[in-house]
mmCIF file with all atom_site columns, C-alpha atoms in Angstrom:
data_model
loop_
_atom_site.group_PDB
_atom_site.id
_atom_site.type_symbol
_atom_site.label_atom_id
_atom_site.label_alt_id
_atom_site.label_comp_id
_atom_site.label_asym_id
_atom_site.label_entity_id
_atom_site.label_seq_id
_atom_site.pdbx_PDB_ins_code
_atom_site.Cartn_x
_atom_site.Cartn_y
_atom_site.Cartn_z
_atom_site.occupancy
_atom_site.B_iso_or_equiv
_atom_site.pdbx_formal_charge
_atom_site.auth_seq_id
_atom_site.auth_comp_id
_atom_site.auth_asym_id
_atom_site.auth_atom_id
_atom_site.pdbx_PDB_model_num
ATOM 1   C CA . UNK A 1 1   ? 34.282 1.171   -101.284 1.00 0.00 ? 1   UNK A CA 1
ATOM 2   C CA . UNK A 1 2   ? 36.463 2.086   -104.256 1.00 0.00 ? 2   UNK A CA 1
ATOM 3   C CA . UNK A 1 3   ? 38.000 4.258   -102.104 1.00 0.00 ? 3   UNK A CA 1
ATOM 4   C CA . UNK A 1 4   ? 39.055 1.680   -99.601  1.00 0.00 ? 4   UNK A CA 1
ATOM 5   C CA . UNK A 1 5   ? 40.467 -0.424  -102.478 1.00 0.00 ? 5   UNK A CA 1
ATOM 6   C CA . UNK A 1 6   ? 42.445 1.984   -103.898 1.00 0.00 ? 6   UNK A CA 1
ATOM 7   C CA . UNK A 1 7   ? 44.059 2.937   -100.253 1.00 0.00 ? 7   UNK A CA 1
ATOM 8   C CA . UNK A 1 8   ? 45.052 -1.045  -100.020 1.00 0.00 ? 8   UNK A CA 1
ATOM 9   C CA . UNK A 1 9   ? 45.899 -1.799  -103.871 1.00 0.00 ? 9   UNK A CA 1
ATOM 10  C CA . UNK A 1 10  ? 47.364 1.456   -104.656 1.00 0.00 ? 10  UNK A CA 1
ATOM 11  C CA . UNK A 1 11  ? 48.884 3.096   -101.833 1.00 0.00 ? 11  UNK A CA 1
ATOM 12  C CA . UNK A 1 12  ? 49.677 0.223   -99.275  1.00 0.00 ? 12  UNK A CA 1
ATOM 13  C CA . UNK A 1 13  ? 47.788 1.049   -96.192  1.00 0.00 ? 13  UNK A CA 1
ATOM 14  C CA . UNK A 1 14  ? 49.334 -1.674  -93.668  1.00 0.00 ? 14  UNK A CA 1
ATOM 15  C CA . UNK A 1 15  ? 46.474 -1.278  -90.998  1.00 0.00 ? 15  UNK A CA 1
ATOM 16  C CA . UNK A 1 16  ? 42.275 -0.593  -91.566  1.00 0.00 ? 16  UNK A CA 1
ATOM 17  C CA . UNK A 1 17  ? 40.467 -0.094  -88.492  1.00 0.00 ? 17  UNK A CA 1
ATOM 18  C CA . UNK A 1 18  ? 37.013 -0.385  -88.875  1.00 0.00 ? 18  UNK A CA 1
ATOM 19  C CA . UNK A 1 19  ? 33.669 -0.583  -86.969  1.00 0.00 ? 19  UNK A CA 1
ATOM 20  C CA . UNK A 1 20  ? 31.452 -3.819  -86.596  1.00 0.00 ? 20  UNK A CA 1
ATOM 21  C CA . UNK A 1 21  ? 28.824 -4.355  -89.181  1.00 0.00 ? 21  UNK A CA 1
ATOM 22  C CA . UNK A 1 22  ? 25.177 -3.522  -88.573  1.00 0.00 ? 22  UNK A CA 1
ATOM 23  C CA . UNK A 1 23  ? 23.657 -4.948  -85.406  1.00 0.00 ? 23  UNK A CA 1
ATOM 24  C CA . UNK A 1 24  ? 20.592 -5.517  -83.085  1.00 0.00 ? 24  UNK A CA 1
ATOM 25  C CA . UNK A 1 25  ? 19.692 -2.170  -81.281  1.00 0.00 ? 25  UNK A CA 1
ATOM 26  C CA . UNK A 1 26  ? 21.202 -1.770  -77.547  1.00 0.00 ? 26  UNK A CA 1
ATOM 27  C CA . UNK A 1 27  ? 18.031 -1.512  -75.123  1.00 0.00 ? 27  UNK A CA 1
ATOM 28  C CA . UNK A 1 28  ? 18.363 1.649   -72.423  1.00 0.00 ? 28  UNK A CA 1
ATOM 29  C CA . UNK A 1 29  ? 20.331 1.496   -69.660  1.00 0.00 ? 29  UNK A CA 1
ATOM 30  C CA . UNK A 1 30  ? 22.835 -1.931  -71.163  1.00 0.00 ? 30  UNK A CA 1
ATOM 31  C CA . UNK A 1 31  ? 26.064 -1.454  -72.379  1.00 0.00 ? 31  UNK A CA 1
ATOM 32  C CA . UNK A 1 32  ? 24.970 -3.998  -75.243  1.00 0.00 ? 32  UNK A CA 1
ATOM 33  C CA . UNK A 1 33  ? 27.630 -6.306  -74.191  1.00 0.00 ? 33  UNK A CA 1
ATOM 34  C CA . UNK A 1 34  ? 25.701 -8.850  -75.994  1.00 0.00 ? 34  UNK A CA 1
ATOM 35  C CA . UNK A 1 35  ? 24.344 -7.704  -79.052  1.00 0.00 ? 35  UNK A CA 1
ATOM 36  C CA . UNK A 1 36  ? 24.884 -9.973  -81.860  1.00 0.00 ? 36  UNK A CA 1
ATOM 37  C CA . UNK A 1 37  ? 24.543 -8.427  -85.661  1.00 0.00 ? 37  UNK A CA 1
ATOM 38  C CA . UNK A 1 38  ? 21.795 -8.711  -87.359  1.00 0.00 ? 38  UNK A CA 1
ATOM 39  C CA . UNK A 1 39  ? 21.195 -10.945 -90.789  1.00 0.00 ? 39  UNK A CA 1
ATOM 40  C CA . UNK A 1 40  ? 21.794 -7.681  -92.499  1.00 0.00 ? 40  UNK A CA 1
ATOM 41  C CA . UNK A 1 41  ? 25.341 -7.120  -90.259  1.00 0.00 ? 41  UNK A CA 1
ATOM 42  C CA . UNK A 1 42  ? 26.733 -10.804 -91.262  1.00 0.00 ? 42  UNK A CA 1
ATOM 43  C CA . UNK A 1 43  ? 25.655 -10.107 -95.399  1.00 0.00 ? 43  UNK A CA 1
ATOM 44  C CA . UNK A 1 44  ? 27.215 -6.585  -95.455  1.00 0.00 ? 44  UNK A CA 1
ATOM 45  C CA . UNK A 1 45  ? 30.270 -8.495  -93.345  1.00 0.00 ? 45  UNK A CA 1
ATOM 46  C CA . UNK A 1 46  ? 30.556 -11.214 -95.728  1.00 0.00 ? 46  UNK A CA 1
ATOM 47  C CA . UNK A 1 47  ? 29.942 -8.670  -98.704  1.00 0.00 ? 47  UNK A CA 1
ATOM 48  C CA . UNK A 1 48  ? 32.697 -6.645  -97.679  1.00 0.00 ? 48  UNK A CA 1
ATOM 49  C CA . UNK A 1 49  ? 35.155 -9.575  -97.492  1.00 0.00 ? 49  UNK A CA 1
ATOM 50  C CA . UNK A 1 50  ? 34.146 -10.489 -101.107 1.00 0.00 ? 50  UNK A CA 1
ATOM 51  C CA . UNK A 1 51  ? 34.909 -7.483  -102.831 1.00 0.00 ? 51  UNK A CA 1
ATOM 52  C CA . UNK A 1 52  ? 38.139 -7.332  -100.922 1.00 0.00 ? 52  UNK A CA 1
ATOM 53  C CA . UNK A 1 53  ? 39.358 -10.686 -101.441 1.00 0.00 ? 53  UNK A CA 1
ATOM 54  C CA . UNK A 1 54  ? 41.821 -9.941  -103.489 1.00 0.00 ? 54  UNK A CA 1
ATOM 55  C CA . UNK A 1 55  ? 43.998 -8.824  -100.270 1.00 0.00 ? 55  UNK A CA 1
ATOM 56  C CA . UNK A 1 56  ? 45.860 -11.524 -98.975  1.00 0.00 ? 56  UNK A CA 1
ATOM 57  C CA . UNK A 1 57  ? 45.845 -10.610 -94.800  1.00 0.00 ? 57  UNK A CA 1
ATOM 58  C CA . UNK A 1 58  ? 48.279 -11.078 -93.046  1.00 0.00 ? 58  UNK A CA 1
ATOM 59  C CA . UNK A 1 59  ? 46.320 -10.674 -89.698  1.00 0.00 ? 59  UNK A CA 1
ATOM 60  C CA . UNK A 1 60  ? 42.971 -10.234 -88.422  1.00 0.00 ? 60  UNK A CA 1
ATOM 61  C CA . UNK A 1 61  ? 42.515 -8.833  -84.627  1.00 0.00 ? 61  UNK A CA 1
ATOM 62  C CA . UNK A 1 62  ? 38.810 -8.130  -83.267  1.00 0.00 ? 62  UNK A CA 1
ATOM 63  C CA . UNK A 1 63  ? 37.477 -6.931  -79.990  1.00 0.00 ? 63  UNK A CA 1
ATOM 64  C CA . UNK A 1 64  ? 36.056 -9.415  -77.725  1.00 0.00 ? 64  UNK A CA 1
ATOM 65  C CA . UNK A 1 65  ? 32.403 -8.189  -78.307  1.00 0.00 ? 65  UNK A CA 1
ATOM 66  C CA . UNK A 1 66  ? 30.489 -11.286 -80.236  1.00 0.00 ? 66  UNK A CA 1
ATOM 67  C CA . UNK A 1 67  ? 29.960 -8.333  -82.882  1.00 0.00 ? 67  UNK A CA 1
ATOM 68  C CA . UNK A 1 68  ? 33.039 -7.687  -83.593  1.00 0.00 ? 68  UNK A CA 1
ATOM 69  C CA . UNK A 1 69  ? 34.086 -11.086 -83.536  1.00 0.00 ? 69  UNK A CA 1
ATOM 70  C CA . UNK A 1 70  ? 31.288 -11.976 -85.954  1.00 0.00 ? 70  UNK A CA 1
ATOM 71  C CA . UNK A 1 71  ? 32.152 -9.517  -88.548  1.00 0.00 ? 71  UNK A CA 1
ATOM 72  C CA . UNK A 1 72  ? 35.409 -10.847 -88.668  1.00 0.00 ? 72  UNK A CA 1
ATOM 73  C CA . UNK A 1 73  ? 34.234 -14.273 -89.140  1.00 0.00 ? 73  UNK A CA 1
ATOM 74  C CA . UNK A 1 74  ? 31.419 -13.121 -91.791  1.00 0.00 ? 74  UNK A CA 1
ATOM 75  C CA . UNK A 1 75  ? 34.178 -10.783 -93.858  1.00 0.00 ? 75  UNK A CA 1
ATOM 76  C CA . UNK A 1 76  ? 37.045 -14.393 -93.543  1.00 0.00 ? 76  UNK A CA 1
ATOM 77  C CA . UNK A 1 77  ? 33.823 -15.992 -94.988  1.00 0.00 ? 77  UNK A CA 1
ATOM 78  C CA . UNK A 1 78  ? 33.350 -13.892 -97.884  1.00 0.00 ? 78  UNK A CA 1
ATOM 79  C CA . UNK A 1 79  ? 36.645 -13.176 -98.803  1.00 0.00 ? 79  UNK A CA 1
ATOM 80  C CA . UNK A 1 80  ? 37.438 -16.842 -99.006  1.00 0.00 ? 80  UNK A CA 1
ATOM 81  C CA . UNK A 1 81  ? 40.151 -17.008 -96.395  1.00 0.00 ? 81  UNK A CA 1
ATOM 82  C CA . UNK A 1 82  ? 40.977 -19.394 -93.215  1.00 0.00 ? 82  UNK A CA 1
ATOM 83  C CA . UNK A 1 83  ? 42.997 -17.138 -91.016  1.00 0.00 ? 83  UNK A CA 1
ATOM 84  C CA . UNK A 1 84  ? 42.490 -16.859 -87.124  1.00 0.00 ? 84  UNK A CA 1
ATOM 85  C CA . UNK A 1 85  ? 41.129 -14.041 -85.596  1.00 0.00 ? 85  UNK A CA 1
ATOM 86  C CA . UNK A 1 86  ? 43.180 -12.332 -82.326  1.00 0.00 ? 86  UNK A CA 1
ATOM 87  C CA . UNK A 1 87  ? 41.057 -10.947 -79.713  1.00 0.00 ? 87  UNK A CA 1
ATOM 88  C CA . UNK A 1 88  ? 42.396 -7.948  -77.990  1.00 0.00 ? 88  UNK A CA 1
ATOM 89  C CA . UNK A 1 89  ? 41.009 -5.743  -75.187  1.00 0.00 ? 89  UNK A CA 1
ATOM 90  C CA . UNK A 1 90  ? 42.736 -2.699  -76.628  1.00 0.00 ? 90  UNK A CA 1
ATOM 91  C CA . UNK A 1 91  ? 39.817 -2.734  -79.330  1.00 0.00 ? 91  UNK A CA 1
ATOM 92  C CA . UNK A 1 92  ? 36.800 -3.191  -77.083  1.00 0.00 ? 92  UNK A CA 1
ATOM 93  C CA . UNK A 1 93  ? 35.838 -4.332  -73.653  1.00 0.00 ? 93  UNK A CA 1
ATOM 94  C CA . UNK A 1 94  ? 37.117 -1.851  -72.342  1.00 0.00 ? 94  UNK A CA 1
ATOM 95  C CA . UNK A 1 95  ? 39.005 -0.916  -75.532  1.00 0.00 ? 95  UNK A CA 1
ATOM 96  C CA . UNK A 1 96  ? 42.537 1.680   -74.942  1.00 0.00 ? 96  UNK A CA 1
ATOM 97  C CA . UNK A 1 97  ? 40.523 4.547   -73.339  1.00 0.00 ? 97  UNK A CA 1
ATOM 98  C CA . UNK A 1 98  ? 39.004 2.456   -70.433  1.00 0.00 ? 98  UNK A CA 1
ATOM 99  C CA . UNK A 1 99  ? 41.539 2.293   -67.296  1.00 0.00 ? 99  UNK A CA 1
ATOM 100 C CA . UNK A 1 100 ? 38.528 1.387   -64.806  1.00 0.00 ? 100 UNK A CA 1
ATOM 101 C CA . UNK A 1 101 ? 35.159 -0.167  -66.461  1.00 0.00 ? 101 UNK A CA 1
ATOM 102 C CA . UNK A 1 102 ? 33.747 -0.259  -62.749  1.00 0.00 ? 102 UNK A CA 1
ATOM 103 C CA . UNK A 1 103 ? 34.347 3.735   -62.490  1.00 0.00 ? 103 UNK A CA 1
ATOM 104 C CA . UNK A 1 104 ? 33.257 4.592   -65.879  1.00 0.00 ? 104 UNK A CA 1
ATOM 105 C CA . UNK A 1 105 ? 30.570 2.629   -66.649  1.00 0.00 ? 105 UNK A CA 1
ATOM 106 C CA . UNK A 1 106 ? 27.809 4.747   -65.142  1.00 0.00 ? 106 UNK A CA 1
ATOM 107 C CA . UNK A 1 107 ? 29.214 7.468   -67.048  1.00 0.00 ? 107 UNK A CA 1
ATOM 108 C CA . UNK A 1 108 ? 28.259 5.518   -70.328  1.00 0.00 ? 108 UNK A CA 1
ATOM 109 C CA . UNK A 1 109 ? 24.724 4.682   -69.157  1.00 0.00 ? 109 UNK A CA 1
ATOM 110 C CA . UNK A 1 110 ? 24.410 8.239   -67.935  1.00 0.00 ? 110 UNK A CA 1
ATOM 111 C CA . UNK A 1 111 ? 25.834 10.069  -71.147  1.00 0.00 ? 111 UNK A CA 1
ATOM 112 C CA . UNK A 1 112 ? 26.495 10.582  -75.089  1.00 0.00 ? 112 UNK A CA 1
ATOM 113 C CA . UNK A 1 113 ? 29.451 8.783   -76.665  1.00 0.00 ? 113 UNK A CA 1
ATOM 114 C CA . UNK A 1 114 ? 29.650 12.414  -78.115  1.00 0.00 ? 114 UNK A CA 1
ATOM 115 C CA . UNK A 1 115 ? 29.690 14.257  -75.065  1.00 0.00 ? 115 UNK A CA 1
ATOM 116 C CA . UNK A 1 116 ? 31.960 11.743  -73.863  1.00 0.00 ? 116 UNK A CA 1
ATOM 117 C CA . UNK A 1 117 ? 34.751 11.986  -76.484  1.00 0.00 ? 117 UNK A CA 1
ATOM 118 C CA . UNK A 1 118 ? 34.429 15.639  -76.476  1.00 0.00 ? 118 UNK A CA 1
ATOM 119 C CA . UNK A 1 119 ? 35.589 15.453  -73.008  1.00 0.00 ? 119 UNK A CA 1
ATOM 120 C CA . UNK A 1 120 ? 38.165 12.993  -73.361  1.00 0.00 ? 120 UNK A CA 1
ATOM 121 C CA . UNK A 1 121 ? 39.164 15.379  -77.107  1.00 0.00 ? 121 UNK A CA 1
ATOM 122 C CA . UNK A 1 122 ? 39.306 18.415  -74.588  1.00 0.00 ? 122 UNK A CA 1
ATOM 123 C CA . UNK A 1 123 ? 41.748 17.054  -71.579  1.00 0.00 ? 123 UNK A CA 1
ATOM 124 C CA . UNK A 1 124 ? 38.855 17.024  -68.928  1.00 0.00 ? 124 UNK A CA 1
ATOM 125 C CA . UNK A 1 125 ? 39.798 14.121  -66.798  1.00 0.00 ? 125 UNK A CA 1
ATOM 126 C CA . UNK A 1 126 ? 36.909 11.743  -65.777  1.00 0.00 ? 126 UNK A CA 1
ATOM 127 C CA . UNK A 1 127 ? 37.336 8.953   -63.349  1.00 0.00 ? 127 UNK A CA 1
ATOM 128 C CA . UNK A 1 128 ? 38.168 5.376   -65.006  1.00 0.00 ? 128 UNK A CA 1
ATOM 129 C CA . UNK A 1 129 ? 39.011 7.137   -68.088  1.00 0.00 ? 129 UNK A CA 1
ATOM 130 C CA . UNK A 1 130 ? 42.412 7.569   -70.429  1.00 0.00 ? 130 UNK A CA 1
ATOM 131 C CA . UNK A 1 131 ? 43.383 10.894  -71.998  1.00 0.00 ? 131 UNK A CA 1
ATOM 132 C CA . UNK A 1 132 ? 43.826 10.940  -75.464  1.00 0.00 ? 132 UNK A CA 1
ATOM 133 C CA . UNK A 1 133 ? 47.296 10.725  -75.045  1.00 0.00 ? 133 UNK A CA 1
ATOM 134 C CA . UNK A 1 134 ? 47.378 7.932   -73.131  1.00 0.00 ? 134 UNK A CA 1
ATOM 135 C CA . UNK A 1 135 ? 45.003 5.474   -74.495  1.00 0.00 ? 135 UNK A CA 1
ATOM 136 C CA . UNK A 1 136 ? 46.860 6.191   -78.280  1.00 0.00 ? 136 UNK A CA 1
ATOM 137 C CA . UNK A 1 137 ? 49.834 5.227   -76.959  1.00 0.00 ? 137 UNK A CA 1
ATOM 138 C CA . UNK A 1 138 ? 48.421 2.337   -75.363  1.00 0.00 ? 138 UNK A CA 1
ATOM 139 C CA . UNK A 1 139 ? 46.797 1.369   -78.434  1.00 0.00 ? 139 UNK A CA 1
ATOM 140 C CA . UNK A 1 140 ? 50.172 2.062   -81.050  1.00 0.00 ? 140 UNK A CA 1
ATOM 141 C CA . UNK A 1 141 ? 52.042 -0.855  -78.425  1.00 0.00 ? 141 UNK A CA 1
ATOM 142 C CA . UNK A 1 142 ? 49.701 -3.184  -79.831  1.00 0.00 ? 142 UNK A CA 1
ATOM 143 C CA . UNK A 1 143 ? 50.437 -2.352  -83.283  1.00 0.00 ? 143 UNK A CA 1
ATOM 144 C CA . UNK A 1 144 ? 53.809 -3.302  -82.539  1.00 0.00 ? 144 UNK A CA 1
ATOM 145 C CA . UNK A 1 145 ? 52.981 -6.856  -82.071  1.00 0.00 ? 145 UNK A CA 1
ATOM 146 C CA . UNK A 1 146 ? 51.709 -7.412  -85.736  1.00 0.00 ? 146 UNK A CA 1
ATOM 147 C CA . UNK A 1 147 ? 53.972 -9.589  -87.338  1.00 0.00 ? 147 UNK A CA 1
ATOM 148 C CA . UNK A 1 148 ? 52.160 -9.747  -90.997  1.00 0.00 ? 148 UNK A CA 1
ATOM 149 C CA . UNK A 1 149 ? 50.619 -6.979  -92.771  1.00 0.00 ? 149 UNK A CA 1
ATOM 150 C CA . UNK A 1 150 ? 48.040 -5.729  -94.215  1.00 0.00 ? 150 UNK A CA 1
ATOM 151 C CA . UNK A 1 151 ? 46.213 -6.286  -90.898  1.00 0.00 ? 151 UNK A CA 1
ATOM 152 C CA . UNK A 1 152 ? 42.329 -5.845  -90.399  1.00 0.00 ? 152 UNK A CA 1
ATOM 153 C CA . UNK A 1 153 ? 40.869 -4.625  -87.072  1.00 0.00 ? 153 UNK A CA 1
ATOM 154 C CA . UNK A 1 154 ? 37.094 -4.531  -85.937  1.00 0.00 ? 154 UNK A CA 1
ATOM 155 C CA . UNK A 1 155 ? 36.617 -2.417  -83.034  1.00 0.00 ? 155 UNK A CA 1
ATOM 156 C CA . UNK A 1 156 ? 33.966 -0.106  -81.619  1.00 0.00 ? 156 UNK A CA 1
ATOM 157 C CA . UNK A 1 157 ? 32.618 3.739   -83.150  1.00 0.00 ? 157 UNK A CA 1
ATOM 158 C CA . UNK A 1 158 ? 34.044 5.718   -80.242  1.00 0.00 ? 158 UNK A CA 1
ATOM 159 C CA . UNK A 1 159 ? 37.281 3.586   -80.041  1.00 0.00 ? 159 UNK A CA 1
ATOM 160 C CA . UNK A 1 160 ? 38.016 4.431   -83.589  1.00 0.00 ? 160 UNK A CA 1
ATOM 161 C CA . UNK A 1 161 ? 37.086 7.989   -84.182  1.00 0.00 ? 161 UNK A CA 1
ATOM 162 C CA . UNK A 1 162 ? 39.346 8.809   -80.664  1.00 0.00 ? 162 UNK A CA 1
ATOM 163 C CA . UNK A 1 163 ? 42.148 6.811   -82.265  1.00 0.00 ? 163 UNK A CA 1
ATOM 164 C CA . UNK A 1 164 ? 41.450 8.678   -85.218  1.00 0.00 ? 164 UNK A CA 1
ATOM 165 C CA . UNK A 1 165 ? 41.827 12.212  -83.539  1.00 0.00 ? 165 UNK A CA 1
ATOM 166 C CA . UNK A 1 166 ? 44.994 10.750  -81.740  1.00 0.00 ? 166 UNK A CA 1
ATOM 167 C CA . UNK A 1 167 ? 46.509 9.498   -84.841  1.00 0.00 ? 167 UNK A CA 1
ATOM 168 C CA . UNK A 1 168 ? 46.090 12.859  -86.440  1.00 0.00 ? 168 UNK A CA 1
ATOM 169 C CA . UNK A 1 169 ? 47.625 14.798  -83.451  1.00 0.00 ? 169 UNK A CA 1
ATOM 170 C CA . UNK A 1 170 ? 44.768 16.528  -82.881  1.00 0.00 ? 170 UNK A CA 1
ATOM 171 C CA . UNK A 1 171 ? 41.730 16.863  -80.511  1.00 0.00 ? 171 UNK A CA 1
ATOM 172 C CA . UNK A 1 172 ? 39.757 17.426  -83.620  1.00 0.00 ? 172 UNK A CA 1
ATOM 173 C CA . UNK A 1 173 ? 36.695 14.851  -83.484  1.00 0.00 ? 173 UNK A CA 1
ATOM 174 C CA . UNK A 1 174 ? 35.235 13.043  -86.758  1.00 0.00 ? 174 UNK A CA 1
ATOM 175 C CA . UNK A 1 175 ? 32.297 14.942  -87.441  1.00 0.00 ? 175 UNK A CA 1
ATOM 176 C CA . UNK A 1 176 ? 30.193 12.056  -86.530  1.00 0.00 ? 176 UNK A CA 1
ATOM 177 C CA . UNK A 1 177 ? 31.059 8.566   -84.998  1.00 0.00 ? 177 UNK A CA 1
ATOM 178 C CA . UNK A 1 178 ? 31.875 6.172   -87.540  1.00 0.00 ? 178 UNK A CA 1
ATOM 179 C CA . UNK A 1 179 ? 29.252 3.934   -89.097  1.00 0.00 ? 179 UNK A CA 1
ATOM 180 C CA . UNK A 1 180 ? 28.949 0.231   -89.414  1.00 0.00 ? 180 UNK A CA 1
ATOM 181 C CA . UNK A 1 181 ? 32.095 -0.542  -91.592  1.00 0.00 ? 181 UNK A CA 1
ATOM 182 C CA . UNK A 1 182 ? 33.475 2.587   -91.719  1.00 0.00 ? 182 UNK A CA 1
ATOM 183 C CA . UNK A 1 183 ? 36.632 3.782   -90.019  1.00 0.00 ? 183 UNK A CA 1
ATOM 184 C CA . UNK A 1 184 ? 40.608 4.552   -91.269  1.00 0.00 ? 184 UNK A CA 1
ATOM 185 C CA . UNK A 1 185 ? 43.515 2.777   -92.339  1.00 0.00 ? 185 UNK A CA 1
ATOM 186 C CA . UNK A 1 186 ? 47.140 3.212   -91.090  1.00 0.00 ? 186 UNK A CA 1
ATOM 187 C CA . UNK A 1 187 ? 50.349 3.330   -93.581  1.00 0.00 ? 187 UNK A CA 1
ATOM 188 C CA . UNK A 1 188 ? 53.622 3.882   -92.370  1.00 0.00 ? 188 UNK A CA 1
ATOM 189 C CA . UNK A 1 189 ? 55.821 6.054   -93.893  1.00 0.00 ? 189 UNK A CA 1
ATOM 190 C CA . UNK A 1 190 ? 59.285 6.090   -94.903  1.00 0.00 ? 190 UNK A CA 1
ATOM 191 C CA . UNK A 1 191 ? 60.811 6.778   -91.115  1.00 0.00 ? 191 UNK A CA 1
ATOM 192 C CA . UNK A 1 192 ? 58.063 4.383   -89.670  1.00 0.00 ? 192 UNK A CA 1
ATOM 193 C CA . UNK A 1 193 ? 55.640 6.958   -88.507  1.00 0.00 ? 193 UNK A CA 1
ATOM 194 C CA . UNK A 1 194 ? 51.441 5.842   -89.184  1.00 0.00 ? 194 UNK A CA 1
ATOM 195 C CA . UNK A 1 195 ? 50.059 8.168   -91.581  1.00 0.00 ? 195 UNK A CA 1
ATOM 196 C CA . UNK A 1 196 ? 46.119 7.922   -90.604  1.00 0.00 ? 196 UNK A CA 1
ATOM 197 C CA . UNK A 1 197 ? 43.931 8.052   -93.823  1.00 0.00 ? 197 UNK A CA 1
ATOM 198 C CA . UNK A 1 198 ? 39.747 8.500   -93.205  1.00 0.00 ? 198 UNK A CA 1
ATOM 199 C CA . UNK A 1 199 ? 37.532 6.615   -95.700  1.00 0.00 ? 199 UNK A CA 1
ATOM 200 C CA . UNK A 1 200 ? 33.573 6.480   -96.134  1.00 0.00 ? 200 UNK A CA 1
ATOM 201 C CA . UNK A 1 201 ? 32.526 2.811   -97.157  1.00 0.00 ? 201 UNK A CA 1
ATOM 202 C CA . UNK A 1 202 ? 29.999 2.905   -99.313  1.00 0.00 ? 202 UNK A CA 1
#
């Protein structure tokens, strides 16, 4: 945590992407759609907004998933502040990555997240799915519609730790997904390119 507040006090980080807060277990064979967090998820949610409520933000964007949108709602909470929350596609259901949800989907159900990045980190094309290229580029579009910074986004593990590798210009993975309320922050630089920053929260 100390880390994350020195990125945003000290050094200005404009964008922090981070995963949902803890939630109710995805049963076999469901893409957990509907999973809602559990009371544990909305306290570390509304934890996390109090101990950065010092930042006044200028946005807050969440995927459509009620998991995502429920951290956001639990961190506003805690950190004290009234601000509507954008839903965008390009950070879940399907998220940047996705092109056809009907064409991939069995490969979710069927496979590791891990195995599944490592594919996507590698070039291997698979049916309904982005490259790495293409779904970061997809994804930095979006950026450009933020009109107030700092902005806060609540997306999904794989969707950040791909965005991650693509940020960094590199098919080099995180070492492991991202856990609940962890991911990286954005900071542009002085010629407008985003300078990708990893953080543990803890």
């Amino acid at each position: 945590m100390k880390k994350l507040k020195k990125l945003i006090f000290e050094q200005g980080c404009h964008i922090i992407l981070l995963r949902h807060s803890h939630r109710h277990e995805i049963p076999t064979g469901s893409f957990g759609d509907e999973a809602v967090l559990t009371d544990e998820g909305r306290k570390a949610a509304e934890n996390l907004g109090k101990k950065l409520g010092k930042v006044q933000w200028g946005e807050v964007h969440s995927s459509p998933l009620v998991r995502c949108l429920e951290t956001a709602l639990h961190f506003l909470k805690g950190a004290g502040q009234n601000i509507p929350v954008q839903l965008s596609t390009l950070l879940g259901n399907p998220g940047p990555f996705v092109s056809n949800p009907d064409e991939a989907g069995s490969l979710f159900l069927s496979t590791t997240l891990q195995e599944i990045m490592n594919k996507i980190a590698k070039g291997e094309p698979i049916p309904g799915i982005r490259s790495l290229q293409e779904g970061g580029l997809l994804f930095e579009k979006h950026l450009k519609t933020i009109q107030k910074f700092p902005c806060l986004m609540f997306s999904h593990d794989i969707i950040i730790a791909l965005l991650y590798a693509y940020f960094n210009n590199s098919n080099q993975l995180l070492e492991q997904l991202p856990d609940f309320l962890d991911g990286f922050c954005l900071q542009f630089d002085d010629n407008g390119m985003l300078i990708p920053t990893n953080f543990k929260d803890s």
